[in-house]
């Protein structure tokens, strides 16, 4: 990942809490030829969701309308929601179940931080 994009996604080491974990500032979605961050990543994820639910189709349509907004405005809205998401939606007490495609959907933290783990 290019250094300028990495700096937008991962906080500098001095901002880490000291437990060895990384502090992520945003979501990053790595496509085959492009990297999406913040609101652009969220919109790409929403558009790529499969299914025939009417609610999902409405959300995907709204995501398309989101592209009409300037990126700076979308990113401000993304930051507003991301700071409050745990308060609004809570956190899960359980982990996702592993399936055969689980690793295909996520990249190793090392791609962002340069620190690879086994």
PDB file of C-alpha atoms in Angstrom:
ATOM      1  CA  UNK A   1       0.000   0.000   0.000  1.00  0.00           C
ATOM      2  CA  UNK A   2       1.396   3.421  -0.891  1.00  0.00           C
ATOM      3  CA  UNK A   3       2.697   5.346   2.122  1.00  0.00           C
ATOM      4  CA  UNK A   4       0.297   8.291   1.698  1.00  0.00           C
ATOM      5  CA  UNK A   5      -2.725   5.956   1.770  1.00  0.00           C
ATOM      6  CA  UNK A   6      -1.252   3.927   4.628  1.00  0.00           C
ATOM      7  CA  UNK A   7      -1.018   7.103   6.721  1.00  0.00           C
ATOM      8  CA  UNK A   8      -4.736   7.713   6.175  1.00  0.00           C
ATOM      9  CA  UNK A   9      -5.642   4.214   7.395  1.00  0.00           C
ATOM     10  CA  UNK A  10      -3.173   3.391  10.199  1.00  0.00           C
ATOM     11  CA  UNK A  11      -2.356   5.790  13.036  1.00  0.00           C
ATOM     12  CA  UNK A  12       1.302   6.661  13.709  1.00  0.00           C
ATOM     13  CA  UNK A  13       3.092   4.458  16.262  1.00  0.00           C
ATOM     14  CA  UNK A  14       3.081   7.214  18.886  1.00  0.00           C
ATOM     15  CA  UNK A  15      -0.748   7.119  18.882  1.00  0.00           C
ATOM     16  CA  UNK A  16      -0.877   3.376  19.623  1.00  0.00           C
ATOM     17  CA  UNK A  17      -2.008   2.338  23.065  1.00  0.00           C
ATOM     18  CA  UNK A  18       1.210   0.466  23.863  1.00  0.00           C
ATOM     19  CA  UNK A  19      -0.218  -3.064  23.848  1.00  0.00           C
ATOM     20  CA  UNK A  20       1.370  -3.873  20.497  1.00  0.00           C
ATOM     21  CA  UNK A  21      -1.897  -3.517  18.583  1.00  0.00           C
ATOM     22  CA  UNK A  22      -2.423  -1.222  15.650  1.00  0.00           C
ATOM     23  CA  UNK A  23      -4.816   1.687  15.780  1.00  0.00           C
ATOM     24  CA  UNK A  24      -6.806   1.881  12.576  1.00  0.00           C
ATOM     25  CA  UNK A  25      -8.256   5.217  11.546  1.00  0.00           C
ATOM     26  CA  UNK A  26     -10.373   4.012   8.641  1.00  0.00           C
ATOM     27  CA  UNK A  27     -11.467   1.103   6.510  1.00  0.00           C
ATOM     28  CA  UNK A  28      -9.468   0.195   3.415  1.00  0.00           C
ATOM     29  CA  UNK A  29     -10.680  -1.906   0.506  1.00  0.00           C
ATOM     30  CA  UNK A  30      -8.027  -3.128  -1.902  1.00  0.00           C
ATOM     31  CA  UNK A  31      -9.331  -3.814  -5.390  1.00  0.00           C
ATOM     32  CA  UNK A  32      -7.392  -5.389  -8.219  1.00  0.00           C
ATOM     33  CA  UNK A  33      -6.258  -2.007  -9.540  1.00  0.00           C
ATOM     34  CA  UNK A  34      -7.390   0.533  -6.956  1.00  0.00           C
ATOM     35  CA  UNK A  35      -7.480   1.096  -3.194  1.00  0.00           C
ATOM     36  CA  UNK A  36     -10.601   2.608  -1.633  1.00  0.00           C
ATOM     37  CA  UNK A  37     -10.626   4.239   1.809  1.00  0.00           C
ATOM     38  CA  UNK A  38     -13.235   5.745   4.142  1.00  0.00           C
ATOM     39  CA  UNK A  39     -16.588   6.449   2.487  1.00  0.00           C
ATOM     40  CA  UNK A  40     -15.446   5.187  -0.913  1.00  0.00           C
ATOM     41  CA  UNK A  41     -14.624   1.784   0.616  1.00  0.00           C
ATOM     42  CA  UNK A  42     -17.999   1.657   2.379  1.00  0.00           C
ATOM     43  CA  UNK A  43     -19.848   2.484  -0.850  1.00  0.00           C
ATOM     44  CA  UNK A  44     -17.888  -0.153  -2.784  1.00  0.00           C
ATOM     45  CA  UNK A  45     -18.685  -2.783  -0.145  1.00  0.00           C
ATOM     46  CA  UNK A  46     -22.390  -1.915  -0.192  1.00  0.00           C
ATOM     47  CA  UNK A  47     -22.506  -2.155  -3.969  1.00  0.00           C
ATOM     48  CA  UNK A  48     -20.769  -5.533  -4.004  1.00  0.00           C
ATOM     49  CA  UNK A  49     -23.131  -7.221  -1.530  1.00  0.00           C
ATOM     50  CA  UNK A  50     -25.158  -9.975  -3.147  1.00  0.00           C
ATOM     51  CA  UNK A  51     -28.738 -10.898  -2.458  1.00  0.00           C
ATOM     52  CA  UNK A  52     -32.235 -10.143  -3.567  1.00  0.00           C
ATOM     53  CA  UNK A  53     -33.591  -8.416  -0.462  1.00  0.00           C
ATOM     54  CA  UNK A  54     -35.606  -5.264  -1.150  1.00  0.00           C
ATOM     55  CA  UNK A  55     -33.876  -3.511   1.739  1.00  0.00           C
ATOM     56  CA  UNK A  56     -30.465  -4.397   0.330  1.00  0.00           C
ATOM     57  CA  UNK A  57     -31.461  -3.066  -3.091  1.00  0.00           C
ATOM     58  CA  UNK A  58     -32.593   0.206  -1.498  1.00  0.00           C
ATOM     59  CA  UNK A  59     -29.308   0.524   0.401  1.00  0.00           C
ATOM     60  CA  UNK A  60     -27.356  -0.184  -2.793  1.00  0.00           C
ATOM     61  CA  UNK A  61     -29.360   2.462  -4.650  1.00  0.00           C
ATOM     62  CA  UNK A  62     -28.624   4.972  -1.872  1.00  0.00           C
ATOM     63  CA  UNK A  63     -24.944   4.028  -2.135  1.00  0.00           C
ATOM     64  CA  UNK A  64     -25.030   4.936  -5.823  1.00  0.00           C
ATOM     65  CA  UNK A  65     -26.552   8.297  -4.920  1.00  0.00           C
ATOM     66  CA  UNK A  66     -23.725   8.768  -2.413  1.00  0.00           C
ATOM     67  CA  UNK A  67     -21.293   9.115  -5.297  1.00  0.00           C
ATOM     68  CA  UNK A  68     -23.069  12.348  -6.262  1.00  0.00           C
ATOM     69  CA  UNK A  69     -21.700  13.971  -3.090  1.00  0.00           C
ATOM     70  CA  UNK A  70     -18.174  15.354  -2.988  1.00  0.00           C
ATOM     71  CA  UNK A  71     -15.691  12.947  -1.405  1.00  0.00           C
ATOM     72  CA  UNK A  72     -14.879  15.396   1.388  1.00  0.00           C
ATOM     73  CA  UNK A  73     -18.558  15.604   2.416  1.00  0.00           C
ATOM     74  CA  UNK A  74     -18.955  11.800   2.239  1.00  0.00           C
ATOM     75  CA  UNK A  75     -15.833  11.306   4.342  1.00  0.00           C
ATOM     76  CA  UNK A  76     -17.090  13.738   6.997  1.00  0.00           C
ATOM     77  CA  UNK A  77     -20.359  11.765   7.210  1.00  0.00           C
ATOM     78  CA  UNK A  78     -18.358   8.520   7.343  1.00  0.00           C
ATOM     79  CA  UNK A  79     -16.284   9.882  10.255  1.00  0.00           C
ATOM     80  CA  UNK A  80     -19.446  11.020  12.074  1.00  0.00           C
ATOM     81  CA  UNK A  81     -21.009   7.558  11.818  1.00  0.00           C
ATOM     82  CA  UNK A  82     -17.786   5.660  12.545  1.00  0.00           C
ATOM     83  CA  UNK A  83     -17.212   7.563  15.794  1.00  0.00           C
ATOM     84  CA  UNK A  84     -20.720   6.700  17.010  1.00  0.00           C
ATOM     85  CA  UNK A  85     -21.315   3.227  15.547  1.00  0.00           C
ATOM     86  CA  UNK A  86     -20.555   1.261  18.721  1.00  0.00           C
ATOM     87  CA  UNK A  87     -22.872   3.486  20.742  1.00  0.00           C
ATOM     88  CA  UNK A  88     -25.659   3.142  18.173  1.00  0.00           C
ATOM     89  CA  UNK A  89     -25.271  -0.514  17.164  1.00  0.00           C
ATOM     90  CA  UNK A  90     -23.338  -2.063  20.057  1.00  0.00           C
ATOM     91  CA  UNK A  91     -20.654  -4.728  19.745  1.00  0.00           C
ATOM     92  CA  UNK A  92     -20.891  -8.461  19.193  1.00  0.00           C
ATOM     93  CA  UNK A  93     -19.961 -10.900  21.950  1.00  0.00           C
ATOM     94  CA  UNK A  94     -19.285 -13.638  19.419  1.00  0.00           C
ATOM     95  CA  UNK A  95     -16.854 -14.030  16.525  1.00  0.00           C
ATOM     96  CA  UNK A  96     -17.803 -14.797  12.954  1.00  0.00           C
ATOM     97  CA  UNK A  97     -17.746 -18.438  11.979  1.00  0.00           C
ATOM     98  CA  UNK A  98     -14.857 -19.377   9.723  1.00  0.00           C
ATOM     99  CA  UNK A  99     -15.700 -20.651   6.266  1.00  0.00           C
ATOM    100  CA  UNK A 100     -13.702 -21.627   3.185  1.00  0.00           C
ATOM    101  CA  UNK A 101     -13.786 -18.104   1.713  1.00  0.00           C
ATOM    102  CA  UNK A 102     -13.052 -16.202   4.942  1.00  0.00           C
ATOM    103  CA  UNK A 103      -9.387 -15.510   4.147  1.00  0.00           C
ATOM    104  CA  UNK A 104     -10.255 -14.376   0.612  1.00  0.00           C
ATOM    105  CA  UNK A 105     -12.311 -11.503   2.005  1.00  0.00           C
ATOM    106  CA  UNK A 106      -9.615  -9.974   4.222  1.00  0.00           C
ATOM    107  CA  UNK A 107      -6.009  -8.947   3.799  1.00  0.00           C
ATOM    108  CA  UNK A 108      -3.245  -9.467   6.328  1.00  0.00           C
ATOM    109  CA  UNK A 109      -2.553  -6.533   8.643  1.00  0.00           C
ATOM    110  CA  UNK A 110       0.997  -6.587   7.338  1.00  0.00           C
ATOM    111  CA  UNK A 111      -0.159  -5.165   4.027  1.00  0.00           C
ATOM    112  CA  UNK A 112      -1.138  -2.000   5.879  1.00  0.00           C
ATOM    113  CA  UNK A 113       1.338  -1.866   8.737  1.00  0.00           C
ATOM    114  CA  UNK A 114       4.384  -3.633   7.313  1.00  0.00           C
ATOM    115  CA  UNK A 115       4.339  -5.995  10.327  1.00  0.00           C
ATOM    116  CA  UNK A 116       3.433  -9.535   9.322  1.00  0.00           C
ATOM    117  CA  UNK A 117       2.258 -12.135  11.854  1.00  0.00           C
ATOM    118  CA  UNK A 118       1.944 -15.880  11.598  1.00  0.00           C
TER     119      UNK A 118
END
